[in-house]
């Protein structure tokens, strides 16, 4: 057992950006060999606090202690020297070089003699074996690895630097269920070896399953640190957002109307073999499937983004062949893409122009001249409608939190005046508070007779928000569950092919 109580202590840390207090007098203490969850809404100050710990930011006030001794961290090198490694959602790997080269990339900066490649690969194999992934070839190019295996390489790189404090930021965002289990096994193994792990996640089920303690931040300030076993999910949500868990999925009472869109026997490439569903006016219909099930590929083929091999799409009572997303818009079908940063918004463009991107023609006269006052009024109305929080609508989208970026993408979709909306992972990477706001927006839309399709990998979201759900497994829609049938057991049975007791 270590002689010191805490591996790392951050005492009274403050960091301001102009007049904004990103972190205000926050203290955080991480014990030797524990998994410590750090939670809070987007904008709570979690990322800023971690950047101070790693040396990416210098605090305005406060002190940092490692193993009981005060240290001065003025840059990333100081963070690494004190044993801090941060693994972000976007990995810092070089895709075109090998696993071994990525793990020991620091050695190449200082190496002045010939490299013993055999020894390097042997050392890499030892690291991979120690963390339980000896099946990864040290000679393999990183670009050829799955996302989960790339994450393992990042962790091994951290261990090669003698990391004693490992920070993971939303590590399961793009992992399959099986890969998540592998990651959890690895993190528990590292904890048992004495590594202190700071685990940042919006997924509360992971926080409760994995962490020993949890620290809550809100509006740049420290709220509390508690043993995970001593708190309920209800209480944790309340600490994070000041609302009860029962408000998490807002209730609605909507009359469901006629069929707005129907898809029959959709086939596309190798991923989509036979997918069918229908959605009605005033209805939220879910599509659930494990990663790789073909759920998103089916939607992309229906909307003309990818080639459609066969199948039938009907809007109302009219069969249609949608050629492109633009063509879909013209017929009243809009899609919120899974990856908002590359497909949902233009990050460097102001919020205002993102909102009107899909409907500029309505503000142009016969000469093509924009009615700027009309555009301003329109964008302000839509920004208020979806509660976009920004100092100005001329701010670039990349200055917003993830939740507000998603709301900009939703505002653009609503501005297009489409009545059938397909939302692919609408709450991925956003905090609990922003999720509730997005759920409220969805409820408002169905109350106005929009037909909503939610494609989601979050089971709780499907159960809490959908009137019915289609389960897709290995490219085939294997069952439709009504509201009263939407349970975790039924969804798991269908998605894994165990339907005998459903």
Coordinates of C-alpha atoms in Angstrom, one line a residue:
X1 CA 0.0 0.0 0.0
X2 CA 1.3 3.5 -0.9
X3 CA 2.4 5.7 2.1
X4 CA 0.4 8.7 0.7
X5 CA -3.4 8.8 0.6
X6 CA -3.7 10.6 -2.8
X7 CA -1.9 9.9 -6.0
X8 CA -2.8 13.4 -7.2
X9 CA -4.5 16.4 -5.5
X10 CA -5.7 19.6 -7.2
X11 CA -6.4 22.2 -4.6
X12 CA -8.5 25.4 -5.2
X13 CA -7.9 25.5 -9.0
X14 CA -9.3 28.4 -10.9
X15 CA -9.1 29.2 -14.6
X16 CA -10.7 32.2 -16.3
X17 CA -11.0 33.0 -20.0
X18 CA -11.7 36.7 -20.3
X19 CA -14.8 37.2 -18.1
X20 CA -15.8 33.5 -18.1
X21 CA -15.0 31.4 -15.1
X22 CA -14.4 28.0 -16.7
X23 CA -13.1 26.6 -13.4
X24 CA -13.8 28.4 -10.1
X25 CA -12.0 27.2 -6.9
X26 CA -12.2 23.5 -7.7
X27 CA -10.5 20.8 -5.7
X28 CA -10.1 17.2 -6.8
X29 CA -8.3 14.3 -5.0
X30 CA -7.6 10.9 -6.7
X31 CA -6.5 8.0 -4.6
X32 CA -3.8 5.5 -5.4
X33 CA -5.4 2.7 -7.5
X34 CA -9.0 3.9 -7.9
X35 CA -11.3 4.6 -10.8
X36 CA -12.7 8.1 -10.1
X37 CA -15.5 9.3 -12.3
X38 CA -15.7 13.0 -13.2
X39 CA -19.2 14.0 -14.3
X40 CA -21.2 17.2 -15.1
X41 CA -22.9 18.8 -18.0
X42 CA -21.1 20.2 -21.0
X43 CA -19.6 23.4 -19.9
X44 CA -19.3 22.3 -16.3
X45 CA -15.5 22.7 -16.4
X46 CA -14.4 19.1 -16.6
X47 CA -12.2 19.5 -19.7
X48 CA -10.6 22.7 -18.4
X49 CA -9.7 21.0 -15.1
X50 CA -8.1 18.1 -16.8
X51 CA -6.2 20.3 -19.2
X52 CA -4.7 22.1 -16.1
X53 CA -3.7 18.7 -14.7
X54 CA -2.0 17.7 -17.9
X55 CA -0.2 21.0 -18.3
X56 CA -2.1 22.1 -21.4
X57 CA -3.4 25.1 -19.4
X58 CA -1.8 27.0 -16.6
X59 CA -4.2 27.8 -13.8
X60 CA -4.8 31.4 -12.5
X61 CA -4.9 30.1 -8.9
X62 CA -4.4 26.8 -7.1
X63 CA -1.9 24.1 -6.4
X64 CA -1.2 20.5 -7.6
X65 CA 0.3 17.7 -5.5
X66 CA 1.6 14.3 -6.7
X67 CA 2.1 11.6 -4.0
X68 CA 2.0 14.3 -1.3
X69 CA 4.5 16.7 -2.9
X70 CA 3.7 20.0 -4.5
X71 CA 4.7 20.2 -8.2
X72 CA 4.9 23.0 -10.7
X73 CA 3.2 22.0 -14.0
X74 CA 3.8 24.6 -16.7
X75 CA 3.4 22.5 -19.8
X76 CA 2.5 19.0 -21.2
X77 CA 6.0 17.8 -20.6
X78 CA 5.7 18.5 -16.9
X79 CA 2.4 16.6 -16.9
X80 CA 3.9 13.6 -18.5
X81 CA 7.0 13.7 -16.3
X82 CA 4.7 13.6 -13.2
X83 CA 2.9 10.5 -14.7
X84 CA -0.3 12.1 -16.2
X85 CA -1.6 10.8 -19.5
X86 CA -4.8 11.9 -21.1
X87 CA -6.6 9.9 -23.7
X88 CA -9.1 12.0 -25.6
X89 CA -11.9 10.9 -27.9
X90 CA -9.7 11.8 -30.9
X91 CA -6.6 9.6 -30.5
X92 CA -3.1 11.1 -30.8
X93 CA -1.8 8.2 -32.9
X94 CA 0.1 8.2 -36.2
X95 CA -2.1 5.9 -38.4
X96 CA 0.6 5.0 -41.0
X97 CA 3.2 3.6 -38.6
X98 CA 3.2 0.4 -36.6
X99 CA 1.8 -0.3 -33.1
X100 CA 5.3 -0.6 -31.6
X101 CA 6.4 2.8 -33.1
X102 CA 3.3 4.5 -31.7
X103 CA 3.8 3.0 -28.2
X104 CA 7.4 4.2 -28.0
X105 CA 7.1 7.3 -30.2
X106 CA 8.8 9.4 -27.5
X107 CA 12.0 7.4 -27.9
X108 CA 12.3 8.5 -31.5
X109 CA 12.5 12.1 -30.6
X110 CA 15.7 11.6 -28.5
X111 CA 17.2 8.6 -30.3
X112 CA 20.5 9.3 -32.0
X113 CA 21.7 5.8 -32.7
X114 CA 20.2 3.0 -34.8
X115 CA 16.9 1.5 -33.6
X116 CA 16.8 -2.2 -32.6
X117 CA 13.5 -3.0 -34.2
X118 CA 13.4 -6.5 -32.9
X119 CA 13.8 -5.3 -29.3
X120 CA 11.2 -2.5 -29.9
X121 CA 8.6 -5.0 -31.0
X122 CA 9.4 -7.3 -28.2
X123 CA 8.9 -4.5 -25.6
X124 CA 5.7 -3.6 -27.3
X125 CA 4.5 -7.2 -27.2
X126 CA 5.2 -7.2 -23.4
X127 CA 3.2 -4.1 -22.8
X128 CA 0.3 -5.5 -24.9
X129 CA 0.5 -8.8 -23.1
X130 CA 0.5 -7.1 -19.7
X131 CA -2.8 -5.4 -20.4
X132 CA -4.4 -8.6 -21.8
X133 CA -4.2 -7.8 -25.5
X134 CA -1.2 -9.9 -26.6
X135 CA -3.2 -10.8 -29.8
X136 CA -2.4 -7.3 -31.2
X137 CA 0.6 -7.5 -33.5
X138 CA 3.2 -4.9 -32.7
X139 CA 4.1 -4.7 -36.4
X140 CA 0.6 -3.9 -37.6
X141 CA -0.1 -0.4 -38.9
X142 CA -2.4 1.4 -36.5
X143 CA -4.7 2.4 -39.3
X144 CA -5.6 -1.3 -39.7
X145 CA -6.8 -1.7 -36.1
X146 CA -10.3 -1.3 -34.8
X147 CA -11.2 1.7 -32.7
X148 CA -11.0 -0.4 -29.5
X149 CA -7.6 -1.7 -30.3
X150 CA -6.3 1.8 -31.1
X151 CA -7.5 2.8 -27.7
X152 CA -5.4 -0.1 -26.2
X153 CA -2.4 1.3 -28.1
X154 CA -3.0 4.7 -26.6
X155 CA -3.1 3.1 -23.1
X156 CA 0.1 1.2 -23.7
X157 CA 1.7 4.4 -24.9
X158 CA 0.7 6.0 -21.6
X159 CA 2.1 3.0 -19.7
X160 CA 5.4 3.3 -21.6
X161 CA 5.7 6.8 -20.1
X162 CA 5.2 5.3 -16.6
X163 CA 1.8 6.9 -16.3
X164 CA 0.4 6.7 -12.8
X165 CA -2.7 8.9 -13.5
X166 CA -4.7 7.9 -16.6
X167 CA -7.5 10.2 -17.8
X168 CA -10.1 8.8 -20.3
X169 CA -12.5 11.3 -21.9
X170 CA -15.7 9.5 -23.1
X171 CA -13.8 6.4 -24.0
X172 CA -16.8 4.2 -25.0
X173 CA -18.4 6.7 -27.4
X174 CA -17.7 4.6 -30.5
X175 CA -17.2 1.1 -29.1
X176 CA -19.3 -1.9 -29.5
X177 CA -20.8 -3.7 -26.4
X178 CA -18.0 -6.4 -26.6
X179 CA -15.3 -3.7 -26.9
X180 CA -16.7 -1.9 -23.9
X181 CA -16.4 -5.1 -21.9
X182 CA -12.8 -5.5 -23.0
X183 CA -12.1 -1.9 -22.0
X184 CA -13.7 -2.3 -18.6
X185 CA -11.6 -5.5 -18.0
X186 CA -8.5 -3.6 -18.9
X187 CA -9.3 -0.6 -16.6
X188 CA -10.0 -2.8 -13.7
X189 CA -6.7 -4.6 -14.3
X190 CA -4.8 -1.3 -14.3
X191 CA -6.6 -0.2 -11.1
X192 CA -5.4 -3.4 -9.4
X193 CA -1.9 -2.5 -10.5
X194 CA -2.1 0.8 -8.7
X195 CA -2.9 3.1 -11.6
X196 CA -5.3 6.0 -10.7
X197 CA -7.9 6.4 -13.4
X198 CA -10.1 9.5 -14.0
X199 CA -13.1 8.5 -16.0
X200 CA -15.1 11.2 -17.8
X201 CA -18.4 10.0 -19.2
X202 CA -22.0 11.1 -19.8
X203 CA -23.1 7.5 -19.6
X204 CA -24.3 7.0 -16.0
X205 CA -24.6 3.3 -16.2
X206 CA -20.9 3.1 -16.9
X207 CA -20.1 5.5 -14.0
X208 CA -22.1 3.2 -11.6
X209 CA -20.6 0.0 -12.9
X210 CA -17.0 1.0 -13.0
X211 CA -16.1 3.8 -10.6
X212 CA -15.1 3.7 -6.9
X213 CA -15.9 7.4 -6.3
X214 CA -17.5 10.2 -8.4
X215 CA -16.9 13.9 -8.4
X216 CA -19.6 16.2 -9.7
X217 CA -19.0 19.6 -11.3
X218 CA -21.6 22.2 -12.3
X219 CA -21.1 25.7 -13.9
X220 CA -17.3 25.5 -13.4
X221 CA -17.6 24.7 -9.6
X222 CA -17.1 21.7 -7.4
X223 CA -20.4 20.2 -6.2
X224 CA -19.4 17.1 -4.2
X225 CA -17.3 13.8 -4.2
X226 CA -19.1 10.7 -3.0
X227 CA -18.5 6.9 -2.9
X228 CA -20.4 5.6 -6.0
X229 CA -21.9 2.8 -3.8
X230 CA -23.4 5.5 -1.6
X231 CA -25.4 7.4 -4.2
X232 CA -28.4 6.6 -6.5
X233 CA -28.7 7.5 -10.1
X234 CA -31.6 9.8 -9.1
X235 CA -29.4 11.8 -6.7
X236 CA -26.5 12.0 -9.1
X237 CA -28.6 13.4 -11.9
X238 CA -30.1 15.9 -9.4
X239 CA -26.6 17.0 -8.4
X240 CA -25.5 17.5 -12.0
X241 CA -28.5 19.4 -13.4
X242 CA -30.7 20.3 -10.4
X243 CA -33.6 18.2 -11.7
X244 CA -35.0 14.8 -10.8
X245 CA -34.4 11.6 -12.9
X246 CA -38.2 11.3 -13.4
X247 CA -38.0 14.3 -15.6
X248 CA -35.2 12.7 -17.8
X249 CA -37.6 11.4 -20.4
X250 CA -40.4 14.1 -20.6
X251 CA -43.9 12.7 -20.9
X252 CA -46.0 13.5 -23.9
X253 CA -49.6 12.9 -24.8
X254 CA -50.0 12.9 -28.6
X255 CA -52.6 11.5 -31.0
X256 CA -50.7 9.4 -33.5
X257 CA -52.0 9.8 -37.1
X258 CA -51.6 8.3 -40.5
X259 CA -48.5 6.6 -41.9
X260 CA -46.0 9.3 -43.0
X261 CA -43.2 7.1 -44.3
X262 CA -42.8 3.4 -44.9
X263 CA -39.7 1.4 -45.9
X264 CA -40.1 -2.2 -47.2
X265 CA -37.3 -4.8 -47.7
X266 CA -34.4 -2.3 -48.0
X267 CA -31.2 -3.9 -49.3
X268 CA -27.9 -2.1 -49.7
X269 CA -24.4 -3.5 -50.1
X270 CA -23.2 -6.1 -47.6
X271 CA -24.5 -4.4 -44.5
X272 CA -28.3 -4.2 -45.3
X273 CA -30.1 -7.4 -46.2
X274 CA -33.8 -6.8 -45.4
X275 CA -34.9 -3.8 -43.3
X276 CA -38.5 -2.7 -43.1
X277 CA -40.4 -0.2 -40.8
X278 CA -43.0 2.5 -40.9
X279 CA -43.5 5.7 -38.9
X280 CA -46.7 7.7 -38.5
X281 CA -47.5 11.4 -37.9
X282 CA -47.1 12.3 -34.2
X283 CA -45.0 9.2 -33.6
X284 CA -41.5 8.6 -32.4
X285 CA -40.2 5.3 -33.9
X286 CA -36.9 3.9 -32.8
X287 CA -34.4 1.8 -34.7
X288 CA -32.0 0.0 -32.4
X289 CA -29.2 -2.4 -33.2
X290 CA -25.7 -3.1 -32.1
X291 CA -22.8 -1.3 -33.7
X292 CA -22.4 -2.8 -37.2
X293 CA -26.0 -4.1 -37.4
X294 CA -26.7 -2.0 -40.5
X295 CA -29.2 0.4 -39.0
X296 CA -27.5 3.6 -40.2
X297 CA -26.6 2.1 -43.6
X298 CA -30.2 1.3 -44.2
X299 CA -31.2 4.9 -43.6
X300 CA -28.4 6.2 -45.8
X301 CA -29.4 4.0 -48.7
X302 CA -33.1 5.1 -48.3
X303 CA -32.1 8.7 -48.6
X304 CA -29.8 8.3 -51.6
X305 CA -26.6 8.9 -49.7
X306 CA -25.4 5.4 -50.5
X307 CA -26.6 3.1 -53.4
X308 CA -29.9 1.3 -52.8
X309 CA -29.9 -2.2 -54.3
X310 CA -33.6 -2.9 -53.8
X311 CA -36.6 -2.1 -51.7
X312 CA -39.5 0.3 -51.6
X313 CA -39.9 3.7 -49.9
X314 CA -43.4 5.3 -49.6
X315 CA -44.3 8.8 -48.4
X316 CA -47.9 9.0 -47.6
X317 CA -49.4 6.8 -50.3
X318 CA -46.8 7.6 -53.0
X319 CA -43.9 5.4 -53.7
X320 CA -40.7 7.5 -54.2
X321 CA -37.1 7.0 -55.2
X322 CA -34.9 9.4 -53.2
X323 CA -31.8 10.3 -55.1
X324 CA -29.9 12.5 -52.6
X325 CA -30.4 14.3 -49.3
X326 CA -31.3 17.4 -51.2
X327 CA -34.0 15.5 -53.1
X328 CA -35.2 14.1 -49.7
X329 CA -35.5 17.6 -48.3
X330 CA -37.6 18.6 -51.3
X331 CA -40.0 15.8 -50.5
X332 CA -40.2 16.7 -46.8
X333 CA -37.7 14.2 -45.4
X334 CA -34.7 15.5 -43.4
X335 CA -31.9 13.7 -41.6
X336 CA -29.7 14.6 -38.6
X337 CA -26.4 12.7 -39.3
X338 CA -24.7 10.5 -36.8
X339 CA -21.5 12.6 -37.0
X340 CA -22.5 16.2 -36.4
X341 CA -19.0 17.6 -36.7
X342 CA -18.4 16.4 -40.3
X343 CA -21.9 16.1 -41.7
X344 CA -24.4 17.9 -39.4
X345 CA -22.9 21.4 -39.1
X346 CA -20.2 23.6 -40.7
X347 CA -18.0 24.1 -37.6
X348 CA -16.2 27.3 -38.8
X349 CA -19.4 29.0 -40.0
X350 CA -21.5 31.2 -37.8
X351 CA -24.6 29.7 -36.1
X352 CA -26.9 31.9 -38.1
X353 CA -25.7 30.7 -41.5
X354 CA -25.7 27.0 -40.4
X355 CA -29.4 27.4 -39.5
X356 CA -30.4 28.9 -42.9
X357 CA -28.1 26.7 -44.9
X358 CA -31.0 24.4 -46.0
X359 CA -33.5 27.1 -46.8
X360 CA -31.7 30.2 -48.2
X361 CA -34.0 30.5 -51.2
X362 CA -36.9 31.6 -48.9
X363 CA -34.9 34.8 -48.2
X364 CA -33.9 35.6 -51.8
X365 CA -35.9 37.8 -54.2
X366 CA -36.1 37.2 -57.9
X367 CA -32.7 38.8 -58.4
X368 CA -31.1 36.4 -55.8
X369 CA -30.6 39.2 -53.2
X370 CA -30.9 38.2 -49.6
X371 CA -33.4 39.7 -47.2
X372 CA -31.0 40.1 -44.3
X373 CA -33.6 41.4 -41.8
X374 CA -35.9 38.5 -42.6
X375 CA -33.0 36.0 -42.2
X376 CA -32.0 37.6 -38.8
X377 CA -35.6 37.3 -37.5
X378 CA -36.0 33.7 -38.7
X379 CA -32.7 32.5 -37.2
X380 CA -33.4 34.2 -33.8
X381 CA -36.8 32.5 -33.7
X382 CA -35.3 29.1 -34.4
X383 CA -32.4 29.6 -32.0
X384 CA -34.9 30.4 -29.3
X385 CA -37.1 27.4 -30.3
X386 CA -34.3 24.9 -29.6
X387 CA -32.6 27.0 -26.8
X388 CA -29.2 27.5 -28.4
X389 CA -27.0 29.2 -25.8
X390 CA -24.5 31.6 -27.4
X391 CA -23.4 35.2 -27.0
X392 CA -24.2 35.9 -30.6
X393 CA -25.6 34.0 -33.6
X394 CA -22.5 35.1 -35.5
X395 CA -20.3 33.0 -33.2
X396 CA -18.8 30.0 -35.1
X397 CA -20.4 26.7 -34.2
X398 CA -17.0 25.3 -33.1
X399 CA -17.1 27.7 -30.1
X400 CA -20.2 25.9 -28.7
X401 CA -20.6 22.9 -26.4
X402 CA -21.5 19.5 -28.0
X403 CA -25.1 19.9 -26.9
X404 CA -25.4 23.3 -28.5
X405 CA -23.8 22.2 -31.7
X406 CA -26.4 19.4 -31.9
X407 CA -29.2 21.9 -31.3
X408 CA -27.8 24.0 -34.2
X409 CA -28.0 20.9 -36.4
X410 CA -31.6 20.3 -35.3
X411 CA -32.5 24.0 -35.9
X412 CA -31.2 23.6 -39.5
X413 CA -33.3 20.5 -39.9
X414 CA -36.5 22.2 -38.6
X415 CA -35.8 25.3 -40.8
X416 CA -36.0 23.1 -43.9
X417 CA -39.7 22.5 -43.1
X418 CA -39.4 18.7 -43.4
X419 CA -42.2 16.8 -41.7
X420 CA -40.4 13.4 -41.5
X421 CA -37.2 13.6 -39.5
X422 CA -34.7 10.9 -39.1
X423 CA -32.4 11.6 -36.1
X424 CA -29.3 9.4 -36.1
X425 CA -27.8 9.3 -32.6
X426 CA -29.4 12.6 -31.6
X427 CA -27.8 12.8 -28.1
X428 CA -24.4 11.2 -28.7
X429 CA -21.7 13.1 -26.8
X430 CA -24.0 15.5 -25.1
X431 CA -24.6 15.9 -21.4
X432 CA -27.6 15.0 -19.4
X433 CA -29.1 18.5 -19.4
X434 CA -28.7 18.9 -23.1
X435 CA -30.3 15.4 -23.6
X436 CA -33.4 16.5 -21.8
X437 CA -33.6 19.6 -23.9
X438 CA -33.3 17.6 -27.1
X439 CA -36.0 15.2 -25.8
X440 CA -38.3 18.2 -25.2
X441 CA -37.7 19.4 -28.7
X442 CA -38.6 16.0 -30.1
X443 CA -41.8 16.1 -28.0
X444 CA -42.7 19.5 -29.3
X445 CA -42.2 18.3 -32.9
X446 CA -44.4 15.2 -32.6
X447 CA -47.1 17.4 -31.0
X448 CA -47.0 19.3 -34.3
X449 CA -47.5 16.1 -36.2
X450 CA -43.9 15.5 -37.3
X451 CA -43.0 11.9 -37.8
X452 CA -39.8 11.2 -36.0
X453 CA -37.3 8.3 -36.5
X454 CA -34.6 7.9 -33.8
X455 CA -31.7 5.7 -34.7
X456 CA -29.9 5.0 -31.4
X457 CA -27.4 2.7 -29.7
X458 CA -28.7 3.8 -26.3
X459 CA -31.2 1.4 -25.0
X460 CA -32.6 3.7 -22.3
X461 CA -33.2 6.4 -24.9
X462 CA -35.2 4.0 -27.1
X463 CA -37.3 2.7 -24.2
X464 CA -37.8 6.2 -22.7
X465 CA -38.6 8.1 -25.9
X466 CA -40.1 5.8 -28.5
X467 CA -43.7 4.7 -29.2
X468 CA -42.4 1.6 -30.9
X469 CA -39.0 0.3 -32.1
X470 CA -37.6 -1.9 -34.8
X471 CA -34.6 -4.0 -33.9
X472 CA -32.0 -4.6 -36.6
X473 CA -29.5 -7.5 -36.4
X474 CA -26.9 -8.4 -39.0
X475 CA -28.7 -6.2 -41.6
X476 CA -32.2 -7.5 -41.0
X477 CA -35.1 -6.0 -39.1
X478 CA -35.9 -8.9 -36.8
X479 CA -38.8 -7.5 -34.8
X480 CA -41.0 -4.5 -34.0
X481 CA -41.7 -3.8 -30.3
X482 CA -44.7 -1.8 -29.2
X483 CA -44.4 0.7 -26.3
X484 CA -45.5 -1.8 -23.7
X485 CA -43.0 -4.4 -25.1
X486 CA -40.0 -2.0 -25.0
X487 CA -37.9 -3.6 -22.2
X488 CA -34.1 -4.1 -21.9
X489 CA -34.7 -7.9 -21.9
X490 CA -36.8 -7.9 -25.1
X491 CA -34.4 -5.5 -26.9
X492 CA -31.3 -7.6 -26.0
X493 CA -33.0 -10.8 -27.0
X494 CA -33.9 -9.5 -30.4
X495 CA -30.6 -7.7 -31.0
X496 CA -28.6 -10.9 -30.1
X497 CA -30.9 -13.3 -31.8
X498 CA -32.4 -14.8 -28.6
X499 CA -36.1 -14.5 -29.4
X500 CA -37.6 -17.7 -28.1
X501 CA -38.9 -16.1 -24.8
X502 CA -39.9 -12.7 -26.2

